[in-house]
Amino acid sequence: MNRVVRGLVSVTVAGALAAGSAVAATQILHDRRAEAVAAQAAPLAPEVRTDRVRNALAGLADDGVYVAPDARDLLDKRGERAVARAIAEAETPIKVIVWTKTNKAGASYFDQRQQVEAGLTEAGGRGVYLIWQGPENGDVDTYGAYGFVDVAPYEDFTGDPARTLPRLVAQVDAEVRWYERNSDDSDYWGGTGGGIAAGLLIGSGVLLAVALLYGLLMVAVGRRLPGRWLW
Amino acid sequence: MLPGSGPDTGSDGAVFAGTIDEIVAALDQDPVLVEEVMGNGQTEALQAALLEKAEASQLPVYVVLTKAPAGLTTQNTAEELLTLLHARSGKDGVWLVSTADVGHVAMQVYGDLDPAVDDEFTLLRNASTNAQGEAFKAIRSECGDCQIHPALEIGVTLDVLAHGIPQEWGTQPLTDAQVDSYTSSLWTAPDTQTAHYERAEMPTAGLYAVVATVTALTVAVVAYRLVQAIGGKRHPRLRGSAKPAPPTLAERNTAVVDARREAAAAYRALEKALGRAGNRVAWERRDIATACLERAESRIGADDLLEVVGGLVLARTGSYALAHATGQYRCCYVDPRHGAATKEAPLGGGVQVPVCAACAAALAGKRPLAPLLSAGRFGSLAPYYERSSVWSRTGFGSLGGDWWQEVPR
Ligand SMILES: [Zn+2]
C-alpha cells in the first residue's frame, strides 16, 4: 500500500468513526434529557393531581379566588369577596389560593404548587398566582409564560390577609414583568454556529489532555505508538 | 354566616370540622373523619377504606385525620386533640388521631375493652408495630424513596383490631395479602420533589452542536492516529532512552545457574589453594582466604543472583589473597561477572569506580551499561548499586577495605 492510499484509508476510517460517535453522543444527550423532562412532568400530569389541587383549580375558575375548607380561619367570606373584587379590577389575570400548608395531602408542598401552576397553564393564557399559607408563608409566581413578580411572600405576606391580599393583588399589574423567550436568547451556546465554535475550543482542550496523558504514558513505558502521523 | 353558627365551608361549599365540637359531631355520624388536608390526595377513597376497616373492627374505634384546631397549647397537637375529643365525647374505645402539622399518629385505648388482658394498649401497639414493619418492608421493596402516610399506621391498627385485642406478645395477625395491599398509593406517596433550579429542559441547538463537535473532533484525531499505527513498527523505543530490555525470568534463572557454576569452580579452586598454601603464605593472607571461604560456602547454592555472585567474588578475593603478597581483588563495579577491574571511570554522580575495559569504553562513549540487576519487592529490576544491600555498600569489594568482614557468614 503506498503512502497516499494508506493516509486516505486512515482519514476515511477516522471520519466515519467520528461521524458515528457524534450521532451517538447527541442521541444519548437527547434521550437522557427527554427522560429527565418526562420524569419532571410526571407528578404534574392531570391524572396524578391531588384532590386538593383539583378542588383548588375548580374553585379558581369563577372569581379567581379559592379558600380551602380548612383555611377559613385564615380568610373569611368577606375577605374572600374583597380579594375577588381586587382580582376583577386588575388587568393581569390573577389567581389566589388560600390553604393550609401540608405535605400530607398527596404530594410534597413544592409538587402541589407545581401542579397548580401546570393546571393554570393548561387552562390557557398567562397570569399571576398567589398562594397564601399563613404569615410570611406562601408563593407568588407567574403561570403560562416566563415572568417575574416583585412580591416576596416572606416579606409581603403580613397582617390580616383580608386586607393584605387585596392590596397585593392591586400591585400585580405594576410589579409583573414578562420575558419573551426567543430561541437564541435562551441558548447559552448561541445557536449552532456558536456551539460548533465552542465545541472546537473544548475539543482542542480534550485533545491536549489526551496528548498529555499519552506523553506521560510514553515516558513511563519508554515506548511510543507504532506508525506515525504521516507515512 | 356568623362565626360559631356551623362548620366552616370552603369557596366551593365543602364542609370542614374546625372545632372540637364539630369533630365530635362528625364522629357521631361516622367513626372515621378524614379531611382533605390529611387526605393523601384521595380523601374520599382514604375515608372509605378506613371506614370499611373500622366497621370490621371488633371494638369501637374513632379515627381523625385533620388539621389541628386553633387554640391547642402543646407541641404534640395529635395527642392533645385526642385527649380533648375523648373528654368531650366520653366514648370508650380505641382512638387514633393524626394532625397535619405533627404527622405521627396518637393512639389511646379507653375503657376495659378486653377483660381477658390487662394491658390492651401495649399489646395492640406491639402487634400494630410488627405489622407496620412488614408493610414497610413490602413498600421499600417496591419503591425505595416513597413517603409513608400516617393513614397507614391507622389502617394497620384497624386491621389488627379485626381480630380483637391481640392476646400474645410479638405477633401480628395480618395476612400477606393484607400487608401487600399497603403498597398502594392510598397509603404512600412518591417522593418526587425536584429543586426549583433543576428544571430539566430539552437541549438547545447550540448544546447539540457543542457535544457533536467535541465528540467528532476528539474521535477523529485519536482514531486517525490509531489507524495509522496499524502495521507500524511494534512499539518503537523512544530515542535517547535506549535502555536494554530487562531480562525475562527465564533469562534471570539461566544467569543464576551460570553464576552458580562459576562460583562453585572458584570456590573449589580456593579450597585447593588454601590446602596447598602452608607456611609459605603469610598468615594474614591465609586468614583473609579462610574468611572468604567460610562466607562463600553458603552462598554458592543460593537462589538469589546477588548472593551467588557474592559467593563468586568472595572466592576470587580469597584466591587473590593467597596468590599475591599484597593488594586485593577488585571486580568490575558495574557487574562483578565481568571479571577484574582494569580501569577507573566516573559513574553516576561522578564517583570514580573500578570497572572492566568494556564498561569503561561504554561509559566513555556514553553508551548504556548492562549492570547487575537486583529484583525489588514487586519484581521490578534495578542496578544492584541503586538498592540498599551489603553488596551495594561494598560494591562486591571493588570499593576496597576489609569488605568481606561486612558480609554475614
Ligand atoms: Zn564491567
Coordinates of N, CA, C and O in Angstrom, one line a residue, chain A residues 20-183:
Chain A
G20 N -20.1 8.7 13.3 CA -20.9 7.8 14.1 C -21.0 8.2 15.5 O -22.1 8.2 16.1
S21 N -19.8 8.5 16.2 CA -19.8 8.8 17.6 C -20.5 10.1 17.9 O -21.2 10.3 18.9
A22 N -20.4 11.1 17.0 CA -21.1 12.3 17.2 C -22.6 12.1 17.2 O -23.4 12.7 18.0
V23 N -23.1 11.3 16.2 CA -24.5 11.0 16.1 C -25.0 10.3 17.4 O -26.0 10.7 18.1
A24 N -24.1 9.3 17.9 CA -24.5 8.6 19.1 C -24.5 9.5 20.3 O -25.4 9.4 21.1
A25 N -23.5 10.4 20.4 CA -23.5 11.3 21.6 C -24.7 12.2 21.6 O -25.3 12.4 22.7
T26 N -25.1 12.8 20.5 CA -26.2 13.7 20.5 C -27.5 12.9 20.8 O -28.4 13.4 21.5
Q27 N -27.5 11.6 20.3 CA -28.7 10.8 20.6 C -28.8 10.5 22.1 O -29.9 10.6 22.7
I28 N -27.7 10.2 22.7 CA -27.7 9.9 24.2 C -28.1 11.2 24.9 O -28.9 11.1 25.8
L29 N -27.5 12.3 24.5 CA -27.9 13.6 25.1 C -29.4 13.8 25.0 O -30.1 14.2 26.0
H30 N -29.9 13.6 23.8 CA -31.4 13.8 23.6 C -32.2 12.9 24.5 O -33.1 13.3 25.2
D31 N -31.8 11.6 24.5 CA -32.6 10.6 25.2 C -32.6 10.9 26.7 O -33.6 10.8 27.4
R32 N -31.4 11.3 27.2 CA -31.3 11.5 28.7 C -32.1 12.7 29.1 O -32.8 12.7 30.1
R33 N -32.0 13.8 28.3 CA -32.8 15.0 28.7 C -34.3 14.7 28.6 O -35.1 15.1 29.4
A34 N -34.7 14.0 27.5 CA -36.1 13.7 27.3 C -36.6 12.9 28.5 O -37.7 13.1 29.0
E35 N -35.8 12.0 29.0 CA -36.2 11.2 30.2 C -36.3 12.1 31.4 O -37.3 12.0 32.2
A36 N -35.4 13.0 31.6 CA -35.5 13.9 32.7 C -36.7 14.8 32.6 O -37.4 15.1 33.6
V37 N -37.0 15.3 31.4 CA -38.1 16.2 31.2 C -39.4 15.4 31.5 O -40.3 15.9 32.2
A38 N -39.5 14.2 31.1 CA -40.7 13.4 31.3 C -40.8 13.1 32.8 O -41.9 13.2 33.4
A39 N -39.7 12.7 33.5 CA -39.7 12.4 34.9 C -40.2 13.7 35.7 O -40.9 13.6 36.7
Q40 N -39.8 14.8 35.2 CA -40.2 16.1 35.9 C -41.6 16.4 35.7 O -42.3 16.9 36.6
A41 N -42.2 16.0 34.5 CA -43.5 16.3 34.2 C -44.5 15.3 34.9 O -45.7 15.6 35.1
A42 N -44.0 14.1 35.2 CA -44.9 13.1 35.7 C -45.7 13.5 36.9 O -47.0 13.3 36.8
P43 N -45.2 14.1 37.9 CA -46.0 14.4 39.1 C -46.9 15.6 38.8 O -47.7 16.0 39.6
L44 N -46.8 16.2 37.6 CA -47.7 17.4 37.2 C -48.8 17.0 36.3 O -49.7 17.8 36.0
A45 N -48.8 15.8 35.8 CA -49.8 15.4 34.8 C -51.2 15.4 35.5 O -51.4 15.2 36.7
P46 N -52.2 15.8 34.7 CA -53.6 15.9 35.2 C -54.1 14.7 36.0 O -54.7 14.8 37.0
E47 N -53.7 13.5 35.5 CA -54.3 12.3 36.2 C -53.6 12.0 37.5 O -54.2 11.2 38.3
V48 N -52.5 12.6 37.9 CA -51.9 12.4 39.2 C -52.1 13.5 40.1 O -51.6 13.5 41.2
R49 N -52.9 14.6 39.7 CA -53.1 15.7 40.6 C -53.9 15.3 41.8 O -54.8 14.5 41.7
T50 N -53.6 15.9 42.9 CA -54.3 15.5 44.2 C -55.6 16.1 44.2 O -55.9 17.1 43.5
D51 N -56.5 15.6 45.0 CA -57.9 16.1 45.1 C -57.8 17.6 45.6 O -58.6 18.4 45.1
R52 N -56.9 17.9 46.4 CA -56.7 19.2 46.9 C -56.4 20.2 45.8 O -57.0 21.3 45.7
V53 N -55.5 19.8 44.9 CA -55.2 20.7 43.8 C -56.4 20.8 42.8 O -56.7 21.9 42.3
R54 N -57.0 19.7 42.6 CA -58.2 19.7 41.6 C -59.3 20.6 42.2 O -59.8 21.4 41.4
N55 N -59.5 20.5 43.5 CA -60.6 21.3 44.1 C -60.2 22.8 44.0 O -61.0 23.7 43.7
A56 N -58.9 23.1 44.2 CA -58.4 24.5 44.1 C -58.6 25.0 42.7 O -59.1 26.1 42.5
L57 N -58.2 24.2 41.7 CA -58.3 24.7 40.3 C -59.7 24.9 39.9 O -60.0 25.9 39.2
A58 N -60.6 24.0 40.4 CA -62.0 24.2 40.1 C -62.6 25.4 40.7 O -63.3 26.2 40.2
G59 N -62.1 25.7 42.0 CA -62.6 26.8 42.7 C -62.1 28.1 42.2 O -62.7 29.2 42.4
L60 N -61.0 28.1 41.5 CA -60.4 29.4 40.9 C -61.2 29.8 39.7 O -61.1 31.0 39.3
A61 N -61.9 28.9 39.1 CA -62.4 29.1 37.7 C -63.3 30.3 37.6 O -63.3 31.1 36.7
D62 N -64.2 30.5 38.7 CA -65.2 31.6 38.5 C -64.6 33.0 38.9 O -64.5 33.8 38.0
D63 N -64.3 33.2 40.1 CA -63.9 34.5 40.5 C -62.4 34.7 40.8 O -61.9 35.7 41.2
G64 N -61.6 33.6 40.5 CA -60.1 33.7 40.7 C -59.6 33.6 42.1 O -58.4 33.7 42.3
V65 N -60.5 33.3 43.0 CA -60.0 33.1 44.4 C -60.6 31.8 45.0 O -61.8 31.5 44.7
Y66 N -59.8 31.1 45.7 CA -60.2 29.8 46.3 C -59.7 29.7 47.7 O -58.5 29.9 48.0
V67 N -60.6 29.5 48.6 CA -60.2 29.3 50.0 C -60.6 27.8 50.4 O -61.7 27.4 50.2
A68 N -59.6 27.1 50.8 CA -59.8 25.7 51.1 C -60.7 25.6 52.4 O -60.6 26.5 53.2
P69 N -61.5 24.5 52.5 CA -62.4 24.5 53.7 C -61.6 24.5 55.0 O -62.1 25.1 56.0
D70 N -60.3 24.0 55.0 CA -59.6 24.0 56.2 C -58.9 25.4 56.5 O -58.1 25.5 57.4
A71 N -59.1 26.4 55.6 CA -58.4 27.6 55.7 C -59.3 28.8 56.0 O -58.9 29.9 55.8
R72 N -60.5 28.5 56.4 CA -61.4 29.6 56.7 C -60.9 30.4 57.9 O -61.3 31.6 58.0
D73 N -60.1 29.8 58.8 CA -59.6 30.6 59.9 C -58.6 31.6 59.4 O -58.2 32.6 60.1
L74 N -58.1 31.5 58.1 CA -57.1 32.4 57.5 C -57.8 33.5 56.8 O -57.4 34.7 56.9
L75 N -58.9 33.2 56.1 CA -59.6 34.2 55.3 C -61.1 33.9 55.3 O -61.5 32.9 54.8
D76 N -61.9 34.8 55.9 CA -63.3 34.6 55.9 C -64.0 35.0 54.6 O -63.3 35.4 53.7
K77 N -65.3 34.8 54.6 CA -66.0 35.0 53.3 C -66.0 36.5 52.8 O -65.9 36.8 51.6
R78 N -66.0 37.4 53.8 CA -65.9 38.8 53.4 C -64.6 39.1 52.8 O -64.5 39.8 51.8
G79 N -63.5 38.6 53.5 CA -62.2 38.8 52.9 C -62.1 38.2 51.5 O -61.5 38.8 50.6
E80 N -62.7 37.0 51.3 CA -62.7 36.4 50.0 C -63.3 37.2 49.0 O -62.8 37.4 47.9
R81 N -64.5 37.9 49.3 CA -65.1 38.8 48.4 C -64.3 40.0 48.0 O -64.2 40.4 46.9
A82 N -63.5 40.5 49.1 CA -62.7 41.6 48.8 C -61.5 41.3 47.8 O -61.2 42.0 46.9
V83 N -61.0 40.1 48.0 CA -59.9 39.6 47.1 C -60.5 39.5 45.7 O -59.9 39.9 44.7
A84 N -61.7 38.9 45.6 CA -62.4 38.7 44.3 C -62.6 40.1 43.6 O -62.4 40.2 42.4
R85 N -62.9 41.1 44.3 CA -63.1 42.4 43.7 C -61.8 43.0 43.2 O -61.8 43.5 42.1
A86 N -60.7 42.8 44.0 CA -59.4 43.3 43.5 C -59.0 42.6 42.3 O -58.4 43.2 41.4
I87 N -59.3 41.3 42.2 CA -58.9 40.5 41.0 C -59.7 41.0 39.8 O -59.1 41.2 38.7
A88 N -61.0 41.3 40.0 CA -61.8 41.8 38.9 C -61.3 43.1 38.4 O -61.4 43.4 37.2
E89 N -60.7 43.9 39.2 CA -60.2 45.2 38.8 C -58.9 45.2 38.1 O -58.5 46.1 37.4
A90 N -58.1 44.1 38.4 CA -56.8 44.1 37.8 C -56.8 43.7 36.3 O -57.7 43.0 35.9
E91 N -55.8 44.2 35.6 CA -55.7 43.9 34.2 C -55.2 42.5 34.0 O -55.6 41.7 33.1
T92 N -54.1 42.1 34.8 CA -53.5 40.8 34.7 C -54.4 39.7 35.2 O -55.0 40.0 36.3
P93 N -54.6 38.6 34.6 CA -55.3 37.5 35.2 C -54.6 37.1 36.5 O -53.4 36.8 36.4
I94 N -55.3 37.1 37.6 CA -54.7 36.8 38.9 C -55.5 35.6 39.6 O -56.7 35.7 39.5
K95 N -54.8 34.7 40.1 CA -55.4 33.6 40.9 C -54.9 33.6 42.3 O -53.7 33.7 42.5
V96 N -55.8 33.5 43.3 CA -55.4 33.5 44.7 C -55.9 32.2 45.4 O -57.1 32.0 45.3
I97 N -55.0 31.5 45.9 CA -55.4 30.3 46.7 C -55.0 30.5 48.2 O -53.9 31.0 48.5
V98 N -55.9 30.2 49.1 CA -55.6 30.3 50.5 C -55.9 28.9 51.0 O -57.0 28.3 50.9
W99 N -54.8 28.3 51.5 CA -55.0 26.9 52.1 C -53.9 26.7 53.2 O -53.0 27.5 53.3
T100 N -54.1 25.6 53.9 CA -53.2 25.3 55.0 C -52.0 24.6 54.4 O -52.2 23.7 53.5
K101 N -50.8 24.9 54.8 CA -49.6 24.2 54.3 C -49.6 22.8 54.8 O -49.8 22.6 56.0
T102 N -49.5 21.9 53.9 CA -49.5 20.4 54.3 C -48.7 19.6 53.3 O -48.7 19.9 52.2
N103 N -48.0 18.6 53.8 CA -47.4 17.7 52.9 C -48.0 16.3 53.1 O -47.4 15.3 52.7
K104 N -49.2 16.3 53.7 CA -49.9 15.0 53.9 C -51.1 14.9 53.0 O -52.0 14.1 53.2
A105 N -51.2 15.8 52.0 CA -52.3 15.8 51.1 C -52.0 15.2 49.7 O -52.5 15.7 48.7
G106 N -51.0 14.3 49.7 CA -50.8 13.5 48.4 C -49.6 14.0 47.7 O -49.2 13.3 46.7
A107 N -48.9 15.0 48.1 CA -47.7 15.5 47.3 C -47.0 16.4 48.3 O -47.5 17.0 49.2
S108 N -45.7 16.5 48.0 CA -44.9 17.5 48.7 C -45.4 18.9 48.5 O -46.1 19.1 47.5
Y109 N -45.1 19.9 49.3 CA -45.7 21.2 49.1 C -45.2 21.7 47.7 O -46.0 22.3 47.0
F110 N -44.0 21.5 47.4 CA -43.4 22.0 46.1 C -44.2 21.4 45.0 O -44.6 22.1 44.0
D111 N -44.5 20.1 45.0 CA -45.2 19.5 43.9 C -46.7 20.0 43.8 O -47.2 20.1 42.7
Q112 N -47.3 20.3 45.0 CA -48.7 20.8 44.9 C -48.7 22.1 44.2 O -49.5 22.4 43.4
R113 N -47.7 23.0 44.5 CA -47.6 24.3 43.9 C -47.3 24.1 42.4 O -47.9 24.8 41.6
Q114 N -46.5 23.1 42.0 CA -46.2 22.9 40.6 C -47.4 22.4 39.9 O -47.6 22.7 38.7
Q115 N -48.2 21.5 40.6 CA -49.4 21.0 40.0 C -50.4 22.2 39.7 O -51.1 22.2 38.7
V116 N -50.5 23.1 40.7 CA -51.3 24.3 40.5 C -50.9 25.0 39.3 O -51.7 25.4 38.4
E117 N -49.6 25.3 39.2 CA -49.1 26.1 38.0 C -49.3 25.4 36.7 O -49.8 26.0 35.7
A118 N -49.1 24.0 36.7 CA -49.4 23.3 35.5 C -50.9 23.3 35.1 O -51.2 23.5 33.9
G119 N -51.7 23.2 36.1 CA -53.2 23.3 35.8 C -53.6 24.6 35.3 O -54.4 24.7 34.4
L120 N -53.1 25.7 35.9 CA -53.4 27.1 35.4 C -52.9 27.3 34.0 O -53.6 27.8 33.1
T121 N -51.7 26.8 33.7 CA -51.1 26.9 32.4 C -51.9 26.2 31.3 O -52.2 26.7 30.2
E122 N -52.4 25.0 31.7 CA -53.2 24.1 30.9 C -54.5 24.9 30.4 O -54.9 24.7 29.3
A123 N -55.0 25.7 31.3 CA -56.3 26.4 31.0 C -56.1 27.5 30.0 O -57.0 28.0 29.4
G124 N -54.8 27.9 29.7 CA -54.5 28.8 28.7 C -54.3 30.2 29.2 O -54.6 30.6 30.4
G125 N -53.6 31.0 28.4 CA -53.3 32.4 28.8 C -52.1 32.4 29.8 O -51.5 31.4 30.1
R126 N -51.8 33.6 30.2 CA -50.7 33.8 31.2 C -51.2 34.7 32.3 O -52.1 35.5 32.1
G127 N -50.7 34.5 33.5 CA -51.1 35.3 34.6 C -50.2 35.2 35.8 O -49.1 34.6 35.7
V128 N -50.8 35.6 37.0 CA -50.0 35.5 38.2 C -50.8 34.8 39.2 O -52.1 34.9 39.3
Y129 N -50.2 33.9 40.0 CA -50.9 33.3 41.1 C -50.2 33.6 42.4 O -49.0 33.7 42.5
L130 N -51.1 33.7 43.5 CA -50.6 33.8 44.8 C -51.1 32.7 45.7 O -52.3 32.3 45.5
I131 N -50.3 32.1 46.4 CA -50.7 31.0 47.4 C -50.4 31.5 48.8 O -49.3 31.7 49.1
W132 N -51.5 31.7 49.6 CA -51.3 32.2 51.0 C -51.5 31.0 51.9 O -52.5 30.3 51.9
Q133 N -50.4 30.7 52.7 CA -50.5 29.6 53.6 C -50.4 30.1 55.1 O -50.5 29.3 56.0
G134 N -50.2 31.4 55.2 CA -50.1 32.0 56.5 C -49.1 33.2 56.4 O -48.6 33.5 55.4
P135 N -48.9 33.8 57.6 CA -48.0 35.0 57.5 C -46.6 34.6 57.1 O -46.1 33.6 57.5
E136 N -46.0 35.3 56.1 CA -44.7 35.1 55.6 C -44.5 33.7 55.0 O -43.5 33.1 55.1
N137 N -45.6 33.1 54.6 CA -45.6 31.7 54.1 C -46.5 31.6 52.9 O -47.7 31.7 53.0
G138 N -45.8 31.3 51.8 CA -46.6 31.1 50.6 C -45.8 31.3 49.3 O -44.6 31.1 49.4
D139 N -46.4 31.6 48.2 CA -45.7 31.7 46.9 C -46.4 32.8 46.1 O -47.6 32.9 46.1
V140 N -45.6 33.4 45.3 CA -46.1 34.3 44.2 C -45.3 34.0 43.0 O -44.1 34.0 43.0
D141 N -46.0 33.7 41.9 CA -45.2 33.4 40.6 C -46.1 33.6 39.4 O -47.4 33.8 39.6
T142 N -45.5 33.5 38.3 CA -46.4 33.6 37.1 C -46.7 32.2 36.5 O -46.0 31.3 36.8
Y143 N -47.7 32.1 35.7 CA -48.0 30.9 35.1 C -48.2 31.2 33.6 O -48.5 32.3 33.2
G144 N -48.1 30.2 32.7 CA -48.4 30.3 31.3 C -47.3 31.0 30.5 O -47.2 30.8 29.3
A145 N -46.3 31.7 31.1 CA -45.2 32.3 30.4 C -44.1 32.7 31.4 O -44.4 32.7 32.6
Y146 N -42.9 32.9 31.0 CA -41.8 33.2 31.9 C -42.0 34.7 32.3 O -42.3 35.6 31.5
G147 N -41.9 34.9 33.6 CA -42.1 36.3 34.1 C -41.6 36.3 35.5 O -41.1 35.4 36.1
F148 N -41.7 37.5 36.1 CA -41.2 37.8 37.4 C -42.2 38.8 38.1 O -42.6 39.7 37.5
V149 N -42.6 38.5 39.3 CA -43.4 39.4 40.1 C -42.6 39.9 41.3 O -42.1 39.1 42.0
D150 N -42.6 41.2 41.4 CA -41.7 41.7 42.5 C -42.5 41.7 43.8 O -42.8 42.8 44.4
V151 N -43.0 40.6 44.2 CA -43.7 40.4 45.5 C -43.1 39.2 46.2 O -43.0 38.1 45.6
A152 N -42.6 39.4 47.4 CA -41.9 38.3 48.1 C -42.7 37.9 49.3 O -43.0 38.6 50.2
P153 N -43.2 36.6 49.3 CA -44.1 36.1 50.3 C -43.5 36.3 51.7 O -44.2 36.8 52.6
Y154 N -42.2 36.1 51.9 CA -41.6 36.2 53.2 C -41.5 37.6 53.7 O -41.2 37.8 54.9
E155 N -41.7 38.6 52.8 CA -41.7 40.0 53.3 C -43.1 40.6 53.2 O -43.5 41.3 54.1
D156 N -43.8 40.3 52.2 CA -45.1 41.0 51.9 C -46.3 40.3 52.5 O -47.4 40.9 52.5
F157 N -46.2 39.0 52.8 CA -47.3 38.3 53.4 C -47.4 38.6 54.9 O -47.0 37.7 55.7
T158 N -47.9 39.7 55.2 CA -48.0 40.1 56.6 C -49.4 40.6 56.9 O -50.2 40.9 56.0
G159 N -49.7 40.6 58.2 CA -51.0 41.2 58.7 C -52.2 40.3 58.3 O -52.1 39.1 58.0
D160 N -53.4 40.9 58.3 CA -54.6 40.2 58.0 C -54.8 40.0 56.5 O -54.8 41.0 55.8
P161 N -54.8 38.8 56.0 CA -54.9 38.6 54.6 C -56.1 39.2 54.0 O -56.1 39.5 52.8
A162 N -57.2 39.5 54.7 CA -58.3 40.1 54.2 C -58.0 41.5 53.7 O -58.7 42.1 52.8
R163 N -57.0 42.1 54.3 CA -56.5 43.4 53.8 C -55.3 43.3 52.9 O -55.2 43.9 51.8
T164 N -54.4 42.4 53.3 CA -53.1 42.3 52.6 C -53.3 41.8 51.2 O -52.7 42.3 50.2
L165 N -54.1 40.7 51.1 CA -54.2 40.1 49.7 C -54.8 41.0 48.7 O -54.3 41.1 47.6
P166 N -55.9 41.8 49.0 CA -56.4 42.7 48.0 C -55.4 43.8 47.6 O -55.3 44.1 46.5
R167 N -54.6 44.2 48.6 CA -53.5 45.2 48.3 C -52.5 44.6 47.4 O -52.1 45.2 46.4
L168 N -52.0 43.4 47.7 CA -51.0 42.8 46.8 C -51.5 42.5 45.4 O -50.8 42.7 44.4
V169 N -52.8 42.1 45.3 CA -53.5 41.8 44.0 C -53.5 43.1 43.2 O -53.1 43.1 42.0
A170 N -53.8 44.2 43.9 CA -53.8 45.5 43.2 C -52.4 45.9 42.7 O -52.3 46.7 41.7
Q171 N -51.4 45.5 43.3 CA -50.0 45.8 42.9 C -49.5 45.0 41.7 O -48.5 45.4 41.1
V172 N -50.1 43.9 41.4 CA -49.6 43.0 40.5 C -49.3 43.6 39.1 O -48.3 43.5 38.5
D173 N -50.3 44.4 38.6 CA -50.2 45.0 37.3 C -48.9 45.8 37.2 O -48.2 45.8 36.1
A174 N -48.5 46.5 38.3 CA -47.3 47.3 38.2 C -46.0 46.5 38.5 O -45.0 46.9 38.0
E175 N -46.2 45.3 39.2 CA -45.0 44.6 39.6 C -44.6 43.4 38.7 O -43.6 42.8 39.0
V176 N -45.4 43.1 37.7 CA -45.1 41.9 36.9 C -44.3 42.3 35.7 O -44.5 43.4 35.1
R177 N -43.3 41.5 35.4 CA -42.5 41.7 34.2 C -42.6 40.4 33.4 O -42.4 39.3 33.9
W178 N -42.8 40.5 32.1 CA -42.9 39.3 31.3 C -41.6 39.2 30.4 O -41.2 40.2 29.9
Y179 N -41.1 38.0 30.3 CA -39.9 37.8 29.4 C -40.3 37.0 28.2 O -40.9 35.9 28.3
E180 N -40.0 37.7 27.0 CA -40.3 36.9 25.8 C -39.0 36.0 25.6 O -37.9 36.5 25.7
R181 N -39.3 34.8 25.5 CA -38.2 33.8 25.3 C -38.0 33.5 23.8 O -38.8 32.7 23.3
N182 N -37.1 34.1 23.1 CA -36.9 33.6 21.8 C -35.7 32.6 21.8 O -34.9 32.7 22.7
S183 N -35.6 31.8 20.8 CA -34.8 30.6 21.0 C -33.3 31.0 21.1 O -32.5 30.3 21.7

